[in-house]
Amino acid sequence: MSLLQKIKNDIVESHVWKSIFRHGYEDTPRNRVMMVTANVFLHLHPAKVRRHAVRMRFTWCMGGLTFLMFLITAVTGVYLMFYYRPVAEYAFADMKYLETDMPFGMLMRNMHRWAAHAMIVFVWLHMFRVFLTGSYKPPREFNWIVGVLLLVLTLLLSFTGYLLPWDQLAIWAVTVGSNMARATPLLGYEGPFAEFVGANPVYDARAFLFGGGEIGPHTLLRFYILHCIFIPLVASILMAVHFWRIRRDGFSGPSL
Amino acid sequence: MAEAARARKLPLDDKIHTWPHLVRMEFLVALFATVALTLWAMMVDAPLEEPANPTRTPNPSKAPWYFLGLQEMLVYFDPWHAGVVLPTLIIVGLMIIPYIDINPKGSGYYCFKDRKYEILTFFLGFHILWIVTIIIGTFFRGPGWNLFWPWQHWDPHKVVALTNVDLPYLLGFRDYWVSAIVGLLVVAAYFVFGIAAFYFWVLRVKGREFLERWGMVRFTLTAVIFIFMLSLPAKMFLRLVFNVKYILVTPWINI
């Protein structure tokens, strides 16, 4: 036995190694299954999948890519959070600082923004693909509903993030996008029948969203918390349900 | 199909190991997508304009691109309808798809022939109405939300004649309350005739047996959502061809 082989054996046979890795790496059917079932991340998958679930022609990879974009925005988002303060006096200056002075700041910001846009495109294409293959049909009806909720959350994630740079593009796009809330029937002060409920500019659906009658510092903080904590948390829970359901119901495909 | 597979001596189980087949695929796609995104992010900078200024409204003020379909609908409907009711109906309409579609065919494979009407409806809603309005809102709308060609200069002083009139006025009604009643009748007639036409159309292409299997609830939900969806192109047509502003005018709501 060569020295190298002996060192390798000593490591793989050690107490520490065996406590972490439960199985060998030789290409045996048992190890192939263990690779998935003994790994918390890969355990999202079943140990075996139907043949066409692997084909890109069938899946377009869109669900997976949407999830990847979510992960990328989460990682780059944490990096951006280190340098950004959701306070009206600082927010824009922090953007400039982040873009010009922080190592990889501009790259992280760009990746965050483009991944967010790509996530929207991918989630639409994913819905289109799932529709085309009829994958919402029994027993997967409920998972389609979870998917629609995730689609809405994706749009809201992107929309709340749109405000954070605190530049002209941000506040006016969010103003235009949120003005609809002002017109909610009964609940918005410009909406039909608002006078019967008593909605007014500082006490209606949009004011609830903005944290005040007009877009301002309070809105920035509110959108920041929605963007960084609340919506990602809800989306993560729904994603867990979404993936779990795929695993339980099996990957859709033609009957054998 | 199981019998056919048995006859051809194919395995009844077409499963393969997730590791390495699926994991390998996911890894490669993730790697490729991450590299592509990184290269894109190195070449194209995210926009950052001047600091926020609540006293200076840009013209045009556009929502983020994925909401421009909704903003484009504001041209044709009031905000409470285009911004609240229709988006809610879009979300609800999407959610009920698995429950109103009882066609057992076309599950798990691509096929147009087995589910022609389902796919055409999705195509109309998603590709035509949603994507096209986003494209119009993004590339064809300039100052004052007026129409401009993408290569045209955005003239903020472009003169657009305000020739739109309400439908009852166009029909010759001048009295306020008579107009309101006429408008209400037109809207009600749109839904009654729309749903009736939908009923007879389903009866013709699918037959009575299908309608019975489909059930009253599924039919009504589908008909209402479908007629609501068609109200957008219907209103667009009335606006663009006859310059109709509103169909129904009341002190509370306008449609």
XYZ file of N, CA, C and O in Angstrom, chain A residues 103-173:
284
model
N -15.800 46.842 -2.687
C -15.290 45.816 -3.605
C -16.455 44.992 -4.162
O -17.307 44.511 -3.395
N -16.506 44.895 -5.454
C -17.545 44.133 -6.168
C -18.963 44.671 -5.920
O -19.931 44.004 -6.224
N -19.065 45.882 -5.373
C -20.393 46.423 -5.057
C -21.265 46.550 -6.293
O -22.419 46.118 -6.316
N -20.676 47.128 -7.362
C -21.446 47.324 -8.590
C -21.861 45.975 -9.182
O -22.996 45.802 -9.612
N -20.921 45.029 -9.168
C -21.226 43.711 -9.737
C -22.346 43.033 -8.947
O -23.277 42.466 -9.526
N -22.262 43.130 -7.609
C -23.299 42.503 -6.776
C -24.649 43.146 -7.039
O -25.672 42.485 -7.139
N -24.661 44.480 -7.161
C -25.926 45.178 -7.418
C -26.486 44.765 -8.779
O -27.675 44.479 -8.909
N -25.613 44.737 -9.790
C -26.078 44.354 -11.120
C -26.641 42.934 -11.121
O -27.713 42.677 -11.674
N -25.895 42.025 -10.478
C -26.362 40.636 -10.459
C -27.700 40.543 -9.742
O -28.595 39.815 -10.169
N -27.838 41.299 -8.659
C -29.080 41.272 -7.898
C -30.245 41.734 -8.768
O -31.296 41.103 -8.822
N -30.030 42.835 -9.473
C -31.131 43.386 -10.266
C -31.471 42.500 -11.456
O -32.633 42.208 -11.707
N -30.439 42.066 -12.186
C -30.742 41.274 -13.391
C -31.286 39.901 -13.017
O -32.140 39.351 -13.719
N -30.811 39.338 -11.908
C -31.361 38.049 -11.473
C -32.834 38.202 -11.099
O -33.646 37.317 -11.368
N -33.176 39.351 -10.488
C -34.573 39.575 -10.115
C -35.450 39.655 -11.359
O -36.538 39.065 -11.406
N -34.972 40.370 -12.388
C -35.747 40.466 -13.626
C -35.838 39.100 -14.306
O -36.896 38.714 -14.796
N -34.693 38.386 -14.320
C -34.687 37.062 -14.949
C -35.655 36.130 -14.220
O -36.343 35.320 -14.849
N -35.727 36.291 -12.894
C -36.615 35.419 -12.108
C -38.058 35.589 -12.562
O -38.805 34.609 -12.661
N -38.442 36.834 -12.855
C -39.814 37.078 -13.311
C -40.059 36.415 -14.661
O -41.061 35.724 -14.862
N -39.105 36.597 -15.580
C -39.264 35.986 -16.907
C -39.328 34.467 -16.774
O -40.194 33.805 -17.369
N -38.434 33.910 -15.949
C -38.378 32.453 -15.805
C -39.657 31.919 -15.167
O -40.145 30.852 -15.540
N -40.189 32.653 -14.188
C -41.373 32.123 -13.507
C -42.572 32.164 -14.467
O -43.414 31.262 -14.463
N -42.627 33.156 -15.349
C -43.695 33.187 -16.361
C -43.550 32.023 -17.323
O -44.527 31.349 -17.672
N -42.286 31.798 -17.768
C -42.060 30.695 -18.711
C -42.333 29.345 -18.048
O -42.838 28.425 -18.683
N -42.000 29.261 -16.761
C -42.274 28.024 -16.017
C -43.781 27.758 -15.994
O -44.227 26.639 -16.247
N -44.556 28.804 -15.733
C -46.011 28.641 -15.719
C -46.507 28.214 -17.099
O -47.370 27.330 -17.219
N -45.945 28.826 -18.146
C -46.332 28.503 -19.515
C -46.028 27.031 -19.814
O -46.864 26.299 -20.358
N -44.848 26.581 -19.412
C -44.459 25.193 -19.658
C -45.384 24.230 -18.906
O -45.875 23.247 -19.477
N -45.635 24.547 -17.624
C -46.493 23.669 -16.824
C -47.889 23.620 -17.434
O -48.540 22.580 -17.458
N -48.329 24.762 -17.985
C -49.637 24.746 -18.647
C -49.605 23.853 -19.883
O -50.498 23.035 -20.106
N -48.553 24.035 -20.712
C -48.481 23.284 -21.973
C -48.439 21.777 -21.743
O -49.026 21.007 -22.505
N -47.742 21.332 -20.701
C -47.669 19.896 -20.465
C -48.828 19.411 -19.595
O -48.869 18.247 -19.218
N -49.752 20.314 -19.267
C -50.907 19.914 -18.467
C -50.505 19.367 -17.107
O -51.204 18.525 -16.537
N -49.407 19.856 -16.570
C -48.890 19.274 -15.328
C -49.679 19.704 -14.100
O -49.383 19.268 -13.000
N -50.674 20.583 -14.298
C -51.509 20.985 -13.169
C -52.673 20.027 -12.971
O -53.455 20.173 -12.041
N -52.796 19.057 -13.849
C -53.942 18.146 -13.759
C -53.774 17.200 -12.580
O -52.691 17.055 -12.059
N -54.851 16.558 -12.139
C -54.783 15.715 -10.954
C -53.573 14.792 -10.995
O -53.284 14.238 -12.063
N -52.856 14.607 -9.911
C -53.146 15.099 -8.547
C -52.438 16.406 -8.193
O -52.209 16.661 -7.021
N -52.086 17.227 -9.157
C -51.237 18.383 -8.853
C -51.985 19.710 -8.865
O -51.374 20.763 -9.028
N -53.323 19.677 -8.702
C -54.099 20.927 -8.778
C -53.655 21.931 -7.733
O -53.463 23.112 -8.030
N -53.469 21.464 -6.486
C -53.157 22.408 -5.418
C -51.776 23.023 -5.602
O -51.543 24.185 -5.281
N -50.851 22.232 -6.150
C -49.505 22.771 -6.344
C -49.507 23.904 -7.365
O -48.681 24.810 -7.299
N -50.428 23.872 -8.305
C -50.574 24.977 -9.261
C -50.986 26.250 -8.509
O -50.496 27.346 -8.796
N -51.880 26.113 -7.518
C -52.298 27.274 -6.725
C -51.103 27.844 -5.971
O -50.873 29.058 -5.966
N -50.323 26.956 -5.349
C -49.112 27.412 -4.650
C -48.199 28.131 -5.644
O -47.617 29.178 -5.337
N -48.122 27.591 -6.857
C -47.301 28.216 -7.894
C -47.798 29.602 -8.253
O -46.998 30.527 -8.416
N -49.110 29.783 -8.353
C -49.651 31.117 -8.669
C -49.312 32.088 -7.541
O -48.922 33.239 -7.789
N -49.429 31.621 -6.287
C -49.063 32.490 -5.160
C -47.586 32.867 -5.233
O -47.212 34.022 -4.983
N -46.742 31.905 -5.594
C -45.316 32.195 -5.724
C -45.054 33.191 -6.843
O -44.170 34.046 -6.732
N -45.831 33.082 -7.917
C -45.705 34.035 -9.023
C -46.024 35.452 -8.539
O -45.290 36.399 -8.812
N -47.103 35.584 -7.775
C -47.475 36.904 -7.246
C -46.390 37.411 -6.298
O -45.989 38.584 -6.354
N -45.876 36.521 -5.440
C -44.826 36.932 -4.496
C -43.559 37.353 -5.233
O -42.865 38.275 -4.803
N -43.244 36.668 -6.347
C -42.077 37.057 -7.135
C -42.225 38.485 -7.631
O -41.289 39.295 -7.547
N -43.428 38.813 -8.138
C -43.670 40.180 -8.615
C -43.563 41.174 -7.456
O -42.970 42.249 -7.599
N -44.109 40.815 -6.300
C -44.065 41.728 -5.158
C -42.640 41.902 -4.630
O -42.248 43.000 -4.227
N -41.866 40.812 -4.649
C -40.460 40.914 -4.238
C -39.731 41.917 -5.103
O -39.019 42.797 -4.620
N -39.926 41.786 -6.419
C -39.253 42.684 -7.341
C -39.764 44.114 -7.163
O -38.988 45.065 -7.184
N -41.062 44.248 -6.952
C -41.668 45.577 -6.841
C -41.196 46.297 -5.577
O -40.862 47.484 -5.619
N -41.140 45.588 -4.437
C -40.685 46.235 -3.205
C -39.202 46.609 -3.312
O -38.767 47.622 -2.754
N -38.440 45.763 -4.030
C -37.025 46.068 -4.193
C -36.785 47.267 -5.088
O -35.770 47.957 -4.974
N -37.741 47.529 -5.971
C -37.619 48.629 -6.929
C -37.458 49.981 -6.235
O -36.847 50.892 -6.750
N -38.035 50.115 -5.020
C -38.033 51.403 -4.331
C -36.693 51.689 -3.657
O -36.323 52.852 -3.461
N -35.958 50.630 -3.298
C -34.835 50.791 -2.379
C -33.706 51.707 -2.861
O -33.114 52.392 -2.038
N -33.379 51.768 -4.185
C -32.308 52.705 -4.578
C -32.640 54.165 -4.243
O -31.744 54.992 -4.170
N -33.915 54.453 -4.053
C -34.350 55.802 -3.658
C -33.890 56.859 -4.656
O -33.423 57.937 -4.296
N -34.000 56.520 -5.957
C -33.742 57.510 -6.995
C -35.060 57.840 -7.675
O -36.120 57.346 -7.276
N -34.993 58.691 -8.696
C -36.218 59.115 -9.377
C -36.978 57.923 -9.970
O -38.196 57.833 -9.859
N -36.197 57.015 -10.595
C -36.820 55.834 -11.197
C -37.605 55.068 -10.131
O -38.748 54.656 -10.353
N -36.979 54.916 -8.956
C -37.581 54.098 -7.901
C -38.884 54.705 -7.402
O -39.932 54.052 -7.443
N -38.840 55.955 -6.938
C -40.052 56.443 -6.278
C -41.193 56.640 -7.254
O -42.348 56.427 -6.896
N -40.890 57.000 -8.504
C -42.018 57.250 -9.410
C -42.609 55.962 -9.952
O -43.820 55.870 -10.137
N -41.753 54.964 -10.175
C -42.299 53.667 -10.604
C -43.165 53.075 -9.503
O -44.246 52.544 -9.762
